[in-house]
Structures are given as C-alpha cells and as structure tokens.
Coordinates of C-alpha atoms and ligand atoms in Angstrom, one line a residue:
X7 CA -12.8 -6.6 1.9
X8 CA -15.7 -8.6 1.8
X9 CA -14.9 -9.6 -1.7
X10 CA -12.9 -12.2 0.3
X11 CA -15.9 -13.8 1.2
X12 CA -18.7 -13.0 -0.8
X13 CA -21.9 -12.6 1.2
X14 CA -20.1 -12.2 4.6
X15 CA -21.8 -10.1 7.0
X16 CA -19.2 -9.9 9.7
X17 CA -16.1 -8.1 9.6
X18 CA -13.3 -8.6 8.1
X19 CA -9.7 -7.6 9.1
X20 CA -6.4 -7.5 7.0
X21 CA -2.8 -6.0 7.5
X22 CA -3.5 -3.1 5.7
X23 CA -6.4 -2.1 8.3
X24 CA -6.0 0.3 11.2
X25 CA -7.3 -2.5 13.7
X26 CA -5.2 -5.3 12.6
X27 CA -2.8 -5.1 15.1
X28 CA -5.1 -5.5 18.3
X29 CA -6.8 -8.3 16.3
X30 CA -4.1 -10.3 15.4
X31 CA -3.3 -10.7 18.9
X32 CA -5.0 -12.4 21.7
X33 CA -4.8 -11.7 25.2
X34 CA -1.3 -13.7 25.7
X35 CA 0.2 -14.1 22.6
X36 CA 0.8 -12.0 19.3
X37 CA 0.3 -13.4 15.9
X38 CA 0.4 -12.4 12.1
X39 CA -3.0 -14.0 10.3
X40 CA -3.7 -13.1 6.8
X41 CA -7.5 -12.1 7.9
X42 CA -9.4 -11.9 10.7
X43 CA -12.8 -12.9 10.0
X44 CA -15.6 -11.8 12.6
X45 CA -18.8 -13.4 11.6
X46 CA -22.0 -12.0 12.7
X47 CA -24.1 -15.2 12.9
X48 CA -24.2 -18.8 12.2
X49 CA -23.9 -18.5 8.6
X50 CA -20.7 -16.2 8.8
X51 CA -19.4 -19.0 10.5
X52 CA -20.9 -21.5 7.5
X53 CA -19.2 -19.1 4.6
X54 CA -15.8 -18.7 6.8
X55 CA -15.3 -22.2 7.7
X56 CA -16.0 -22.8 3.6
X57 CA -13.4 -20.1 2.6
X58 CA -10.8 -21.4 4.7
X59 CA -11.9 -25.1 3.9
X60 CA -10.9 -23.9 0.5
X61 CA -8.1 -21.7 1.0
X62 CA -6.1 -24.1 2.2
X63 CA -4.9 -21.9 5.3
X64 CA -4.5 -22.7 8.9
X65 CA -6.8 -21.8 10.8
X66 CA -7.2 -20.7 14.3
X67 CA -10.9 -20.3 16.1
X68 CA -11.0 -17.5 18.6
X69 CA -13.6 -17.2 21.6
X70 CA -11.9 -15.3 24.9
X71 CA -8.7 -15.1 23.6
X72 CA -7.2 -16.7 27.0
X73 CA -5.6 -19.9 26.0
X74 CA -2.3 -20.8 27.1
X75 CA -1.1 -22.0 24.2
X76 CA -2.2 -19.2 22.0
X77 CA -4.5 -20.9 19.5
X78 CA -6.2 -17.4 19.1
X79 CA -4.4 -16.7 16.7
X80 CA -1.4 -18.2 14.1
X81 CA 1.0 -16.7 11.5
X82 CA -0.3 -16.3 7.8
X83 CA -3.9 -18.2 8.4
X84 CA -7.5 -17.2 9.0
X85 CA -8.8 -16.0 12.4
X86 CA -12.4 -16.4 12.9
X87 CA -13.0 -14.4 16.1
X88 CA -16.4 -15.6 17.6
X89 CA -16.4 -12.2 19.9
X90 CA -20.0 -10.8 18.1
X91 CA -21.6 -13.8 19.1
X92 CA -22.5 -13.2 22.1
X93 CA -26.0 -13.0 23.1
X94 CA -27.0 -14.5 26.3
X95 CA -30.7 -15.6 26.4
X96 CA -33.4 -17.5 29.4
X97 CA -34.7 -20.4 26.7
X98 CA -35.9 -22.1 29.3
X99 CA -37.6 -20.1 32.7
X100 CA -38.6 -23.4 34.8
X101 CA -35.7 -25.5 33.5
X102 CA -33.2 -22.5 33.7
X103 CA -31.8 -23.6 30.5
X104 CA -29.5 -20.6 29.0
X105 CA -28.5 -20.3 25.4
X106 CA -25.3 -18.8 25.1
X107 CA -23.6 -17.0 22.3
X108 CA -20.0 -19.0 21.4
X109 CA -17.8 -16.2 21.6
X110 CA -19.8 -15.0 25.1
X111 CA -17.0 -14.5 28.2
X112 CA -17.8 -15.4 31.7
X113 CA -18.3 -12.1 32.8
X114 CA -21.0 -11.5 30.0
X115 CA -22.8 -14.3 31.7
X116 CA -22.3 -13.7 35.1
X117 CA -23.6 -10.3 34.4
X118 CA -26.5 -11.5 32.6
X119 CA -27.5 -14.3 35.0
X120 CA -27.5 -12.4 38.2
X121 CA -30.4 -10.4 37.6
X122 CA -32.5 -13.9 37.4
X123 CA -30.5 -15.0 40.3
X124 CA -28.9 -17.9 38.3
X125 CA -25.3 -18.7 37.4
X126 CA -23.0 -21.5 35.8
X127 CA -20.6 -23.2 37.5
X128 CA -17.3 -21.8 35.3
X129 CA -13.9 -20.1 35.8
X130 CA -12.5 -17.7 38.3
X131 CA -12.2 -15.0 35.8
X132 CA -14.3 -12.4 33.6
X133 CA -12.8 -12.4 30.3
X134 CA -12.4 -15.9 30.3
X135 CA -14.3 -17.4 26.8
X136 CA -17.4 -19.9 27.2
X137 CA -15.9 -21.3 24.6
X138 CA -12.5 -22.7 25.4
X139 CA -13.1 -22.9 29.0
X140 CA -16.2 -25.1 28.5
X141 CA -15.0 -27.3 25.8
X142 CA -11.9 -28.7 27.6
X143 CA -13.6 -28.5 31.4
X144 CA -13.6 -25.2 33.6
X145 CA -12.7 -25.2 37.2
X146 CA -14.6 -22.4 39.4
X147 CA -15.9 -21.2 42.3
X148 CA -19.0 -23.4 41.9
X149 CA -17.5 -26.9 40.8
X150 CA -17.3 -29.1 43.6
X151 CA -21.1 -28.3 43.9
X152 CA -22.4 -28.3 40.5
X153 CA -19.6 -30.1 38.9
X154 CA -17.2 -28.5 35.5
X155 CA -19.1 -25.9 33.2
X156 CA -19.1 -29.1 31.0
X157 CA -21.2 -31.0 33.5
X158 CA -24.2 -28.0 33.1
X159 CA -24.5 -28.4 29.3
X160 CA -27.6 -29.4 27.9
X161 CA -26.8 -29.1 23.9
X162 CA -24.5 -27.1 21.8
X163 CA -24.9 -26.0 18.2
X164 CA -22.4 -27.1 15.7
X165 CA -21.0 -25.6 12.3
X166 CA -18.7 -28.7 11.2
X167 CA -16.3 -28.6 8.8
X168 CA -18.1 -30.0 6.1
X169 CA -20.1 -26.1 7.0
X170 CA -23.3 -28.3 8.1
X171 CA -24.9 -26.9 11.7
X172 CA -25.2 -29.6 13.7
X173 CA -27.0 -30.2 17.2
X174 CA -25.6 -32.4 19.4
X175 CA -27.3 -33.2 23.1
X176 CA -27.9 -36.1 25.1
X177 CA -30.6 -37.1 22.5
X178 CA -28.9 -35.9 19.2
X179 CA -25.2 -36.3 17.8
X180 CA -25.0 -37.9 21.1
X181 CA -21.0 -39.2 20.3
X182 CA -20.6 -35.5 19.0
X183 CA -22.0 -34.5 22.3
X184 CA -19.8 -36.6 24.5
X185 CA -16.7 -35.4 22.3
X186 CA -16.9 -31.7 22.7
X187 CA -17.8 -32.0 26.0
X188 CA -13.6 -32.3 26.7
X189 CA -12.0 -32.8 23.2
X190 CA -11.8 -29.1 22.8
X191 CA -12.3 -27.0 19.7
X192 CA -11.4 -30.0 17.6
X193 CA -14.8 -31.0 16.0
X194 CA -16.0 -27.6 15.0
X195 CA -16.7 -24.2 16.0
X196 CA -19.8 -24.0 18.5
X197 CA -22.2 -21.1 17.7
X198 CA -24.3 -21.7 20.9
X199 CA -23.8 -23.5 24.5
X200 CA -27.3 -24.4 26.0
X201 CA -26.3 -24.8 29.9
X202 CA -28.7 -25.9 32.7
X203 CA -28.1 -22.6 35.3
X204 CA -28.4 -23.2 38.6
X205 CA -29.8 -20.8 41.3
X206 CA -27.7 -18.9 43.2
X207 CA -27.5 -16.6 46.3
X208 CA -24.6 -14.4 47.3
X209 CA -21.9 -16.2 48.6
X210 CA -18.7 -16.2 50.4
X211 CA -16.0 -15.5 48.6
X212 CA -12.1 -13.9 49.9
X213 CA -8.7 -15.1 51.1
X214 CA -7.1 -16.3 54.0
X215 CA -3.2 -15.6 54.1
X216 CA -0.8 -17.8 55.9
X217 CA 3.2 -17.6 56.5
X218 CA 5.7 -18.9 53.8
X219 CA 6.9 -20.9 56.7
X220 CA 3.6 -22.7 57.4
X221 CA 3.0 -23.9 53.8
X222 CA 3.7 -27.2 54.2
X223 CA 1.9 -28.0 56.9
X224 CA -1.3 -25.9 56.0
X225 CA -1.3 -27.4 52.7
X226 CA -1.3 -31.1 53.9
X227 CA -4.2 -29.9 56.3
X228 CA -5.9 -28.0 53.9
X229 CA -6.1 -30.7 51.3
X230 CA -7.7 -33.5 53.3
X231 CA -10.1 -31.4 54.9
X232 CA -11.8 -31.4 51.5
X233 CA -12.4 -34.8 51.9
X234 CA -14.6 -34.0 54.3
X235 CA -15.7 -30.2 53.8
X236 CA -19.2 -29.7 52.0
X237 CA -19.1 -29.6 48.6
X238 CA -20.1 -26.0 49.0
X239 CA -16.7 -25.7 49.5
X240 CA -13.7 -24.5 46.8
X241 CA -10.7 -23.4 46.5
X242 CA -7.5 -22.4 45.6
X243 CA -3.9 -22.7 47.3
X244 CA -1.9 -20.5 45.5
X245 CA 2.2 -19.7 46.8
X246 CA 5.7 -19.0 45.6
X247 CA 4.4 -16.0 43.5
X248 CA 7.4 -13.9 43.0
X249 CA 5.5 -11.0 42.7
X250 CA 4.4 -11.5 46.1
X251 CA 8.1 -12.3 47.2
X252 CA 9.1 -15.9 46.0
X253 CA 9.8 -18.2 48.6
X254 CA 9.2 -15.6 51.4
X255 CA 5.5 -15.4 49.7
X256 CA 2.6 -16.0 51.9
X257 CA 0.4 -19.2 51.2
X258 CA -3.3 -17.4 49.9
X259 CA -6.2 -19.7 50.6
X260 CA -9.0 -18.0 48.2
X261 CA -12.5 -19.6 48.7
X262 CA -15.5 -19.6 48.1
X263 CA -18.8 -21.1 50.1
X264 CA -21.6 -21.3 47.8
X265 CA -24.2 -19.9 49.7
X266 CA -25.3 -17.3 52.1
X267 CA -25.9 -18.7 55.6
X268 CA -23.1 -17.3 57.7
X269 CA -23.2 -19.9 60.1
X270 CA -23.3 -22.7 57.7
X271 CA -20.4 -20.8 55.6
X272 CA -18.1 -20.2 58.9
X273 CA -18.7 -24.0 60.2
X274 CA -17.2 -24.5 56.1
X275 CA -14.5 -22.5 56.6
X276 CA -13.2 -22.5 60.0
X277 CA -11.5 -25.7 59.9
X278 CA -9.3 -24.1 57.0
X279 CA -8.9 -20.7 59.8
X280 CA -7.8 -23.1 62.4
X281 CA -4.9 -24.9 60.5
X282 CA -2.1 -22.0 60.8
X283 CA -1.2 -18.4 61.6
X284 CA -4.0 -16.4 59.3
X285 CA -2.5 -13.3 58.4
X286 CA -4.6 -11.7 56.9
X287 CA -8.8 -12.7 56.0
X288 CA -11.2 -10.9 54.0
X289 CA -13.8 -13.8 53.7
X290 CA -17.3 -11.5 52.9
X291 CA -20.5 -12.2 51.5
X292 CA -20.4 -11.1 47.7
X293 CA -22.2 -11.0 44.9
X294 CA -21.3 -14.8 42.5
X295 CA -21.0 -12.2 39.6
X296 CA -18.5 -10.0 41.0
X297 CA -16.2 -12.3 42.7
X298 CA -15.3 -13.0 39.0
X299 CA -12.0 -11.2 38.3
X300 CA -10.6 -9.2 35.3
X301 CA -8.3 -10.9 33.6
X302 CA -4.4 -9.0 33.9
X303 CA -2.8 -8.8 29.9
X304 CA 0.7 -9.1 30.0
X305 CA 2.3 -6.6 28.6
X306 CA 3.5 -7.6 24.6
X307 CA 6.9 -9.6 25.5
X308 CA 6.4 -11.6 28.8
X309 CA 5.7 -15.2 28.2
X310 CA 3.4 -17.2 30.3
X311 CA 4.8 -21.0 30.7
X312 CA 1.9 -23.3 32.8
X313 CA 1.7 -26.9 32.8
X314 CA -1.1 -29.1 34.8
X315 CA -1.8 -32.1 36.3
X316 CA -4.4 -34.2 37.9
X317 CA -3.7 -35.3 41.9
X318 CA -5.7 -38.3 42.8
X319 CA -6.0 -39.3 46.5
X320 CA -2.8 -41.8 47.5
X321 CA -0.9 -39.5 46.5
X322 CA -2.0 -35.9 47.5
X323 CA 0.7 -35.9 50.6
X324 CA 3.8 -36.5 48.1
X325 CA 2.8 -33.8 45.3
X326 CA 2.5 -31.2 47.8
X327 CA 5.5 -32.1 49.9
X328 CA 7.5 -31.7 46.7
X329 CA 5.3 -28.2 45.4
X330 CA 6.5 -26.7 48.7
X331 CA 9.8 -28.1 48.9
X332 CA 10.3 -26.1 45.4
X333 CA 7.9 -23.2 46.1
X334 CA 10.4 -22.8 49.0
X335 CA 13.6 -22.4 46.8
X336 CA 14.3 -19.1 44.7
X337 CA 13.3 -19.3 41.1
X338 CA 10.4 -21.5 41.7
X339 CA 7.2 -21.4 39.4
X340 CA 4.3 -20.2 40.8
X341 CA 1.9 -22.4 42.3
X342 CA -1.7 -23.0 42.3
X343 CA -3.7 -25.7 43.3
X344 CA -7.0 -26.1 42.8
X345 CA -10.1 -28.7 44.9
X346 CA -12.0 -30.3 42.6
X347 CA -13.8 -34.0 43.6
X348 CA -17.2 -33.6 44.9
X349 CA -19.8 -33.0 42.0
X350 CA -17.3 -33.5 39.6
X351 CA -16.0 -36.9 40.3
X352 CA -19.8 -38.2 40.5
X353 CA -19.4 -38.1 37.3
X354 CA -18.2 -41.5 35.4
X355 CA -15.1 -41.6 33.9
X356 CA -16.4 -42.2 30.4
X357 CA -19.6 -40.2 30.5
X358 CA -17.6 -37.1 28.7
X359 CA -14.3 -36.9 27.3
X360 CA -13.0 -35.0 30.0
X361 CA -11.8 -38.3 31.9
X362 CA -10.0 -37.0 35.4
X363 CA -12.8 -37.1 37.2
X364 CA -10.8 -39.5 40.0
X365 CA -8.6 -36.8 40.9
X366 CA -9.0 -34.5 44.3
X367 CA -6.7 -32.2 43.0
X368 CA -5.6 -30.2 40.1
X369 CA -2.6 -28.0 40.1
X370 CA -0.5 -25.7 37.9
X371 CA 2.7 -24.5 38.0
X372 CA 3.2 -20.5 35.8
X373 CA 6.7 -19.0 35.1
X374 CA 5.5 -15.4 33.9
X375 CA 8.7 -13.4 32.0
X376 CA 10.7 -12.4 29.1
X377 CA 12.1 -15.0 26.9
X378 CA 15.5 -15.2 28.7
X379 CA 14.0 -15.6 32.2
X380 CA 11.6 -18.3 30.9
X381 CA 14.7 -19.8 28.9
X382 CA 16.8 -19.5 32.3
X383 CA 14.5 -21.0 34.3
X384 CA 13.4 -23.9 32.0
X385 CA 15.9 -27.0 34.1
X386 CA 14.7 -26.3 37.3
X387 CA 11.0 -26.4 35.9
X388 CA 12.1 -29.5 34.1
X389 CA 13.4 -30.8 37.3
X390 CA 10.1 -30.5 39.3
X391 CA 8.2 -32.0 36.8
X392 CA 10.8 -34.9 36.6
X393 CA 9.6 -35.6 40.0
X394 CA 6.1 -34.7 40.3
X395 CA 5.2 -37.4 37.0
X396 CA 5.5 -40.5 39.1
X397 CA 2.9 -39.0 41.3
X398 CA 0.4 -37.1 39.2
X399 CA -2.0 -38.1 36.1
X400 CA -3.1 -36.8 33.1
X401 CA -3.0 -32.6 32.4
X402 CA -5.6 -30.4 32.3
X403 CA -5.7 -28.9 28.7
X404 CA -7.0 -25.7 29.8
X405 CA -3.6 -24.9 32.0
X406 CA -1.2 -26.1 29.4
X407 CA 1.2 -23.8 27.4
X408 CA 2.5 -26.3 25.3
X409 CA 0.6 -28.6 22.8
X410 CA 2.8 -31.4 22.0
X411 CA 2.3 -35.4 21.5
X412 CA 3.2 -35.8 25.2
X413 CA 1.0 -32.7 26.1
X414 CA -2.3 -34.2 24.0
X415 CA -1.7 -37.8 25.7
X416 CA -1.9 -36.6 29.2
X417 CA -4.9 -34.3 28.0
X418 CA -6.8 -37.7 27.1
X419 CA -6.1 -41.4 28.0
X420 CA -5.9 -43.9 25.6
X421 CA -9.3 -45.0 25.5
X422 CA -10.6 -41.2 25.2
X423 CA -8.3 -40.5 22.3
X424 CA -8.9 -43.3 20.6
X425 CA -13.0 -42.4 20.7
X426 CA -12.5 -38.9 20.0
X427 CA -10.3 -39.3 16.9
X428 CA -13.3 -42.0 15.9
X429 CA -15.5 -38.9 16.4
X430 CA -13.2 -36.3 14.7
X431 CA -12.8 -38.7 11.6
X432 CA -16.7 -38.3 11.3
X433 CA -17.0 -34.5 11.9
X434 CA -13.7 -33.3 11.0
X435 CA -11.8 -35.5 8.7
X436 CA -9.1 -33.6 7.2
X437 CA -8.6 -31.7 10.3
X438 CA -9.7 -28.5 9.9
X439 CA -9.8 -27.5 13.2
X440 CA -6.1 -28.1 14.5
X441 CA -5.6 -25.4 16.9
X442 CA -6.3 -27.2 19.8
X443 CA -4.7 -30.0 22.0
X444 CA -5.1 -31.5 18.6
X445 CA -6.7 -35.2 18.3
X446 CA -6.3 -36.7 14.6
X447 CA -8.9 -38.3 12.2
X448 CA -8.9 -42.3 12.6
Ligands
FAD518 C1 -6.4 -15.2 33.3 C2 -6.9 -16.6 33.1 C3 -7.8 -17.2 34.0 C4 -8.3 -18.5 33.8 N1 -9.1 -19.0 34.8 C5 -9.6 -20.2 34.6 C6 -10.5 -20.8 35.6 O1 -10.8 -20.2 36.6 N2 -10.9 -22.1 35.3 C7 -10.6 -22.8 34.2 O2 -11.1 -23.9 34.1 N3 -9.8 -22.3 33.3 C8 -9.3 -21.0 33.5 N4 -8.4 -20.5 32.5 C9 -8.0 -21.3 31.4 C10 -9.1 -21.1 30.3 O3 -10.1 -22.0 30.5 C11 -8.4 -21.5 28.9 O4 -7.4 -20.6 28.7 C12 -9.5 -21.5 27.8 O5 -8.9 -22.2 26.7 C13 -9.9 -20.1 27.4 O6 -10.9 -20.1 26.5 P1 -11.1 -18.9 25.5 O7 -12.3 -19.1 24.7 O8 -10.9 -17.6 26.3 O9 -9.7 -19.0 24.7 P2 -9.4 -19.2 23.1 O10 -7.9 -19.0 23.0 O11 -10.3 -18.3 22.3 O12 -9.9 -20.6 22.8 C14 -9.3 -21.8 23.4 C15 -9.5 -23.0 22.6 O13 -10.9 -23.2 22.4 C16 -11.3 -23.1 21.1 N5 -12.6 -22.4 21.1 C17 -13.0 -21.3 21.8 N6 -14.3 -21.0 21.6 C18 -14.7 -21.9 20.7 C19 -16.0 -22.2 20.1 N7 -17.1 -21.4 20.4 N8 -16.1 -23.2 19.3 C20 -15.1 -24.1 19.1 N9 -13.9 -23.9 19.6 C21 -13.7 -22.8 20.4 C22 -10.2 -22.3 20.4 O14 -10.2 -22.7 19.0 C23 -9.0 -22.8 21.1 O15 -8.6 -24.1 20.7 C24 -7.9 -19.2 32.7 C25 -7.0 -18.6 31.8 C26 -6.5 -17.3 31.9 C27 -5.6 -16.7 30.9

C-alpha cells in the first residue's frame, strides 16, 4: 500500500483491508473514501496533502471524528485521519504553554493536564477532537471564565496546501492566525495547537432538574441571572429530550463552578436552586478531567439533525419563550442552550474570525432518528426556525449539520468572510481543503 504514497510512514487504508470499514466511518456518519491515509508526523501530512493535491480527489481531514456534518469522511476521496498525532507536551512550565498533537481529543488532554493541575477551557465531551472543536470555537465548562478554546491559543503549526509548514501566532502569519482561529479547517490541516493552560482546581460540576411545567419560567430566570452570576459560572439548559419523555421531560440545569470553595460555589449556584421545584441535584466537587463525558455513537442508521444560533441580550426573553412553547408540544427537537458572555465577549468582534462574541446565548436544537423520522419531522423543525430567525444571529459552525450557502453566511458575517476568503486565496487557493463550513478563494 504504501506504493500509493512513496515514502509514507503512516498507514494506509483501502477497501480491500480488514479495517476499512471502522475507518471509513466517523463517529456519526459512514462514508466510502478510496484511502484512508494516517500520517505519522508532519511530513506524512506534507506527502498526503501532495498526493491528494495531485490526485485530484476530494478530500476530507479527520481529527475527533465528531462533526455534525460529517466531514470526517466523503465518498471515493482521501481521508487523512490525524488520530496518531497526538502527543500532548508542557513546552512551556512558567507560561503553561501546551503543544498539542492535531488529531489529540479532549479527553487526551484533560487526562494529560490534570496531573500538572492545568486545563483548557474546551468542550463538554472526551472524544471530542482539538482540532475541529478549536478551529471553529468550543463552548465548555470553563468558557465564561477563560473564554472559547480559541481564546487560549498561543500558535498553531500549519501544513498548507502548497505542502509548506507554516507557523502562524500573534507575531507570525498573524492574518493566518486570526483565520484559523474560527474559519475552521479551511486553510490547512494543523499538526500542532500551542494553548496557554490555565490552572485549575477541582470544581463543581452536576445537574439540577426541574418540572416540564416550570420551564418557562426557570428558563427566563435562569438566563438573566447570568448577567449577573460570576463568570465562574456555566451552563447548560437542556429540555424536550424525548428520550427523557418529550414534552413531559424535566428541564436539566448542568453546571459547572470553576473552582473549589464551597461557599463561594453555593452563593454561585443557589440563585439557580431558588428559581423552581429542584427535583433532583447532584452538584459535587469533581475532578475538571472527569466531568468530561464519553461521547454516545449512534448506532449505523440514526441521523443526527442540529442547527445553532447565537442569542444576543434584547432578545433572550422571545427565543426562549418560543424554545419552550415548542419543547412543550410532541415532536419537538431537543433543546440545549448554552451561557456564554463573560470572558468570551471581552473579546472584540474582529480580533478572531469567530465573530459572535455579543451574544449571551448560544442554543441548539437535535432531532436524533432514522431517516423517516428525521424526514417526518423536518416542517415542524422548519417552522421553529421560521420563527426563532428574526430573533437570533449568526450559527455556530460547530452545532450545525448542514453546510450550505445559508449555513456558511450565518457561520461568518460579511466582513469575516470576506477576510477569510482574502486569507484562503493566499493559503489555499484552489481549495483543497473544502470539507468544512467552506469559505472560497477571493
Ligand atoms: C458528542 C458531541 C459533543 C460535543 N460537545 C461540544 C462542546 O461541548 N462544545 C463545543 O464547542 N462543541 C461540541 N461539539 C461539537 C464539536 O466541537 C464539533 O463537532 C467539532 O467539529 C468536532 O471536532 P472533531 O475534530 O472531533 O471533528 P472532525 O469531524 O474530525 O473535524 C471537524 C472539522 O474540523 C477539521 N479539522 C479537524 N481537525 C483538524 C486539524 N488538526 N487541522 C485542520 N482541520 C481539522 C475537519 O476537517 C472538519 O472540517 C460536540 C460534538 C459532539 C458530536
């Protein structure tokens, strides 16, 4: 096999192999590429990114495996799965600057971290990939406080489509820098993140249930406490989860206080306690590292529809009015809405291209199903967002499941788009990398 690529030291995958099936798919979606390539170091990356260059096939870039809209993988093109570069390293003791493999998960670095007592503001879940969570944002436990995994990079490096590995910081490539910081995979595939880790403690971390019948109010409560709350503070509102029963489900408050005074964490959290009948509470102090959660694979067949969109403040009481009007009704999506302002929207607009940093809220709606429930339930999904777009801005690429036009110019405003694909006619100008919320060349 490795006459494909002469020189390759990675892996290589095709049909005929025993593993092919589990690596043609990703954790959501299955696929049917022509190779999987698994390169074992930068220049792996150099001599794949080359052999597709000149192939001429599609290609896909693989970190996690977790996006919605399945650009793990594509039909008849080149993988490259990033998965053996993971190594997790302390460059940097006094700075806590972390070098981080670009096919490392969360979970890898979590694990990693806590020893030193450090951590990255990220995601909520373990398998998640550095890779796509950071390039397009990533909303976790610790973002109010330290801002998006974005926020905490220091420098990435690069292998471009021209096969050149490139450095890009504050101080280098600085337009690359500001572009991959939100555009996404689009300018390259990124061999290493170097993040600034912060220090953490153990923290509290659990749920706090409330009645279906309580939602609306709790919701309205809950959301303009944040305004107030320290940024110590996040969380997610999640309801309507037929699983969980639909619109008899309970409204689950999970949170997290970043930090381990208990009186400091209950004076944060009470407030949240006191807003309706808590069912249920199992707020504890945990270890950061395992408050991350496995990721569930659905099994081959079930589809996973989400869509996203940024809340900003006048109009936080409207959006949720209307999510638990429908969370209320049978077939609803599922709901989940997520605090973000404090660290993140110190942020200027234009100092990334990740550009929502106004918003106090970002939600997502999920149908989970086979094809003829997700086909069935398609007009009243259509119908809630007919109402919700007057209300809400922009979409957050990382929750989306489609990648249209529409979906790419809620992803970035005009003025982002415009700089990125300025950027990506630099870096990427035949568009080699278009498996992504996809911005093209100038
Ligand atoms: C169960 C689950 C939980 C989630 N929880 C959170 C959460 O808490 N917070 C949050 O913000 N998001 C969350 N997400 C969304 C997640 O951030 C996105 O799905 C993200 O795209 C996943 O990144 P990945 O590397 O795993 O996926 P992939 O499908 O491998 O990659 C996603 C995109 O990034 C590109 N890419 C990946 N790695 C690289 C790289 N090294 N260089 C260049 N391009 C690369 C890929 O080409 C692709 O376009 C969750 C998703 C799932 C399925």
């Amino acid at each position: 096999m490795s006459a494909v690529i002469e020189g390759f030291g990675g892996e290589i995958v095709g049909p005929d192999d025993a593993e092919y099936d589990a690596a043609s798919r990703t954790v959501l979606v299955g696929g049917s590429p022509a190779y999987v390539l698994r390169p074992a170091g930068v220049e792996d990356v150099q001599k794949a990114v080359a052999y597709v260059a000149q192939s001429g096939l599609p290609l896909a870039v693989r970190g996690g495996g977790h996006a919605f809209a399945g650009f793990g993988t594509n039909d008849g093109g080149v993988v490259i799965e990033l998965g053996k570069l993971a190594g997790i390293e302390l460059v940097d003791k006094e700075r806590h600057v972390v070098r981080i493999g670009g096919g490392a998960t969360w979970g890898q670095v979590a694990a990693a971290l806590a020893p030193h007592g450090l951590a990255i503001s990220s995601g909520d879940t373990k398998s998640v990939g550095v890779g796509g969570l950071t390039l397009s944002g990533g909303i976790g436990w610790k973002v109010r406080k330290y801002g998006l995994a974005l926020d905490n990079l220091v420098a990435v490096e690069i292998v471009t489509a021209a096969g050149d590995v490139v450095r890009a910081s504050a101080d280098e490539n600085a337009e690359l820098f500001w572009a991959v910081r939100g555009g996404g995979g689009n300018f390259g595939i990124v061999t290493a993140f170097e993040f600034a880790a912060h220090p953490t403690t153990d923290i509290y971390f659990g749920k706090l249930a409330f009645p279906a019948n309580e939602i609306a109010e709790v919701l309205q409560g809950w959301a303009a406490y944040q305004r107030t709350a320290p940024a110590e503070l996040t969380s997610i509102a999640a309801f309507a989860n037929p699983f969980l029963g639909g619109p008899e489900a309970p409204l689950e408050i999970e949170l997290a206080y970043d930090g381990d005074d208990a009186e400091l964490a209950a004076q944060a959290i009470d407030p949240i306690r006191k807003l309706g009948t808590v069912l249920a509470d199992d707020v504890a102090l945990r270890p950061y590292a395992e408050v991350l959660v496995d990721g569930v694979v659905p099994p081959p067949g079930i589809q996973l529809i989400t869509r996203s969109a940024f809340v900003d403040k006048d109009s936080v009481p409207e959006v949720l009015r209307i999510l638990a009007e429908t969370g209320a009704s049978q077939g609803s999506p599922i709901m989940s809405v997520r605090t973000v302002g404090g660290a993140v929207s110190r942020v200027a607009a234009d100092a990334t291209a990740y550009a929502h940093r106004e918003a106090e809220l970002m939600f997502a709606t999920t149908t989970i199903g086979p094809p003829p429930v997700i086909e069935a339930t398609k007009p009243a999904r259509q119908a809630l967002w007919d109402k919700l777009t007057p209300q809400v801005t922009g979409a957050y690429a990382n929750f989306l499941s489609d990648a249209g036009d529409a979906d790419v110019a809620a992803v970035y405003p005009t003025a982002t788009y415009e700089r990125l694909a300025a950027v990506k006619r630099e870096y990427d100008p035949t568009n080699l990398f278009a498996g992504n919320h996809n911005v093209r060349p100038a």
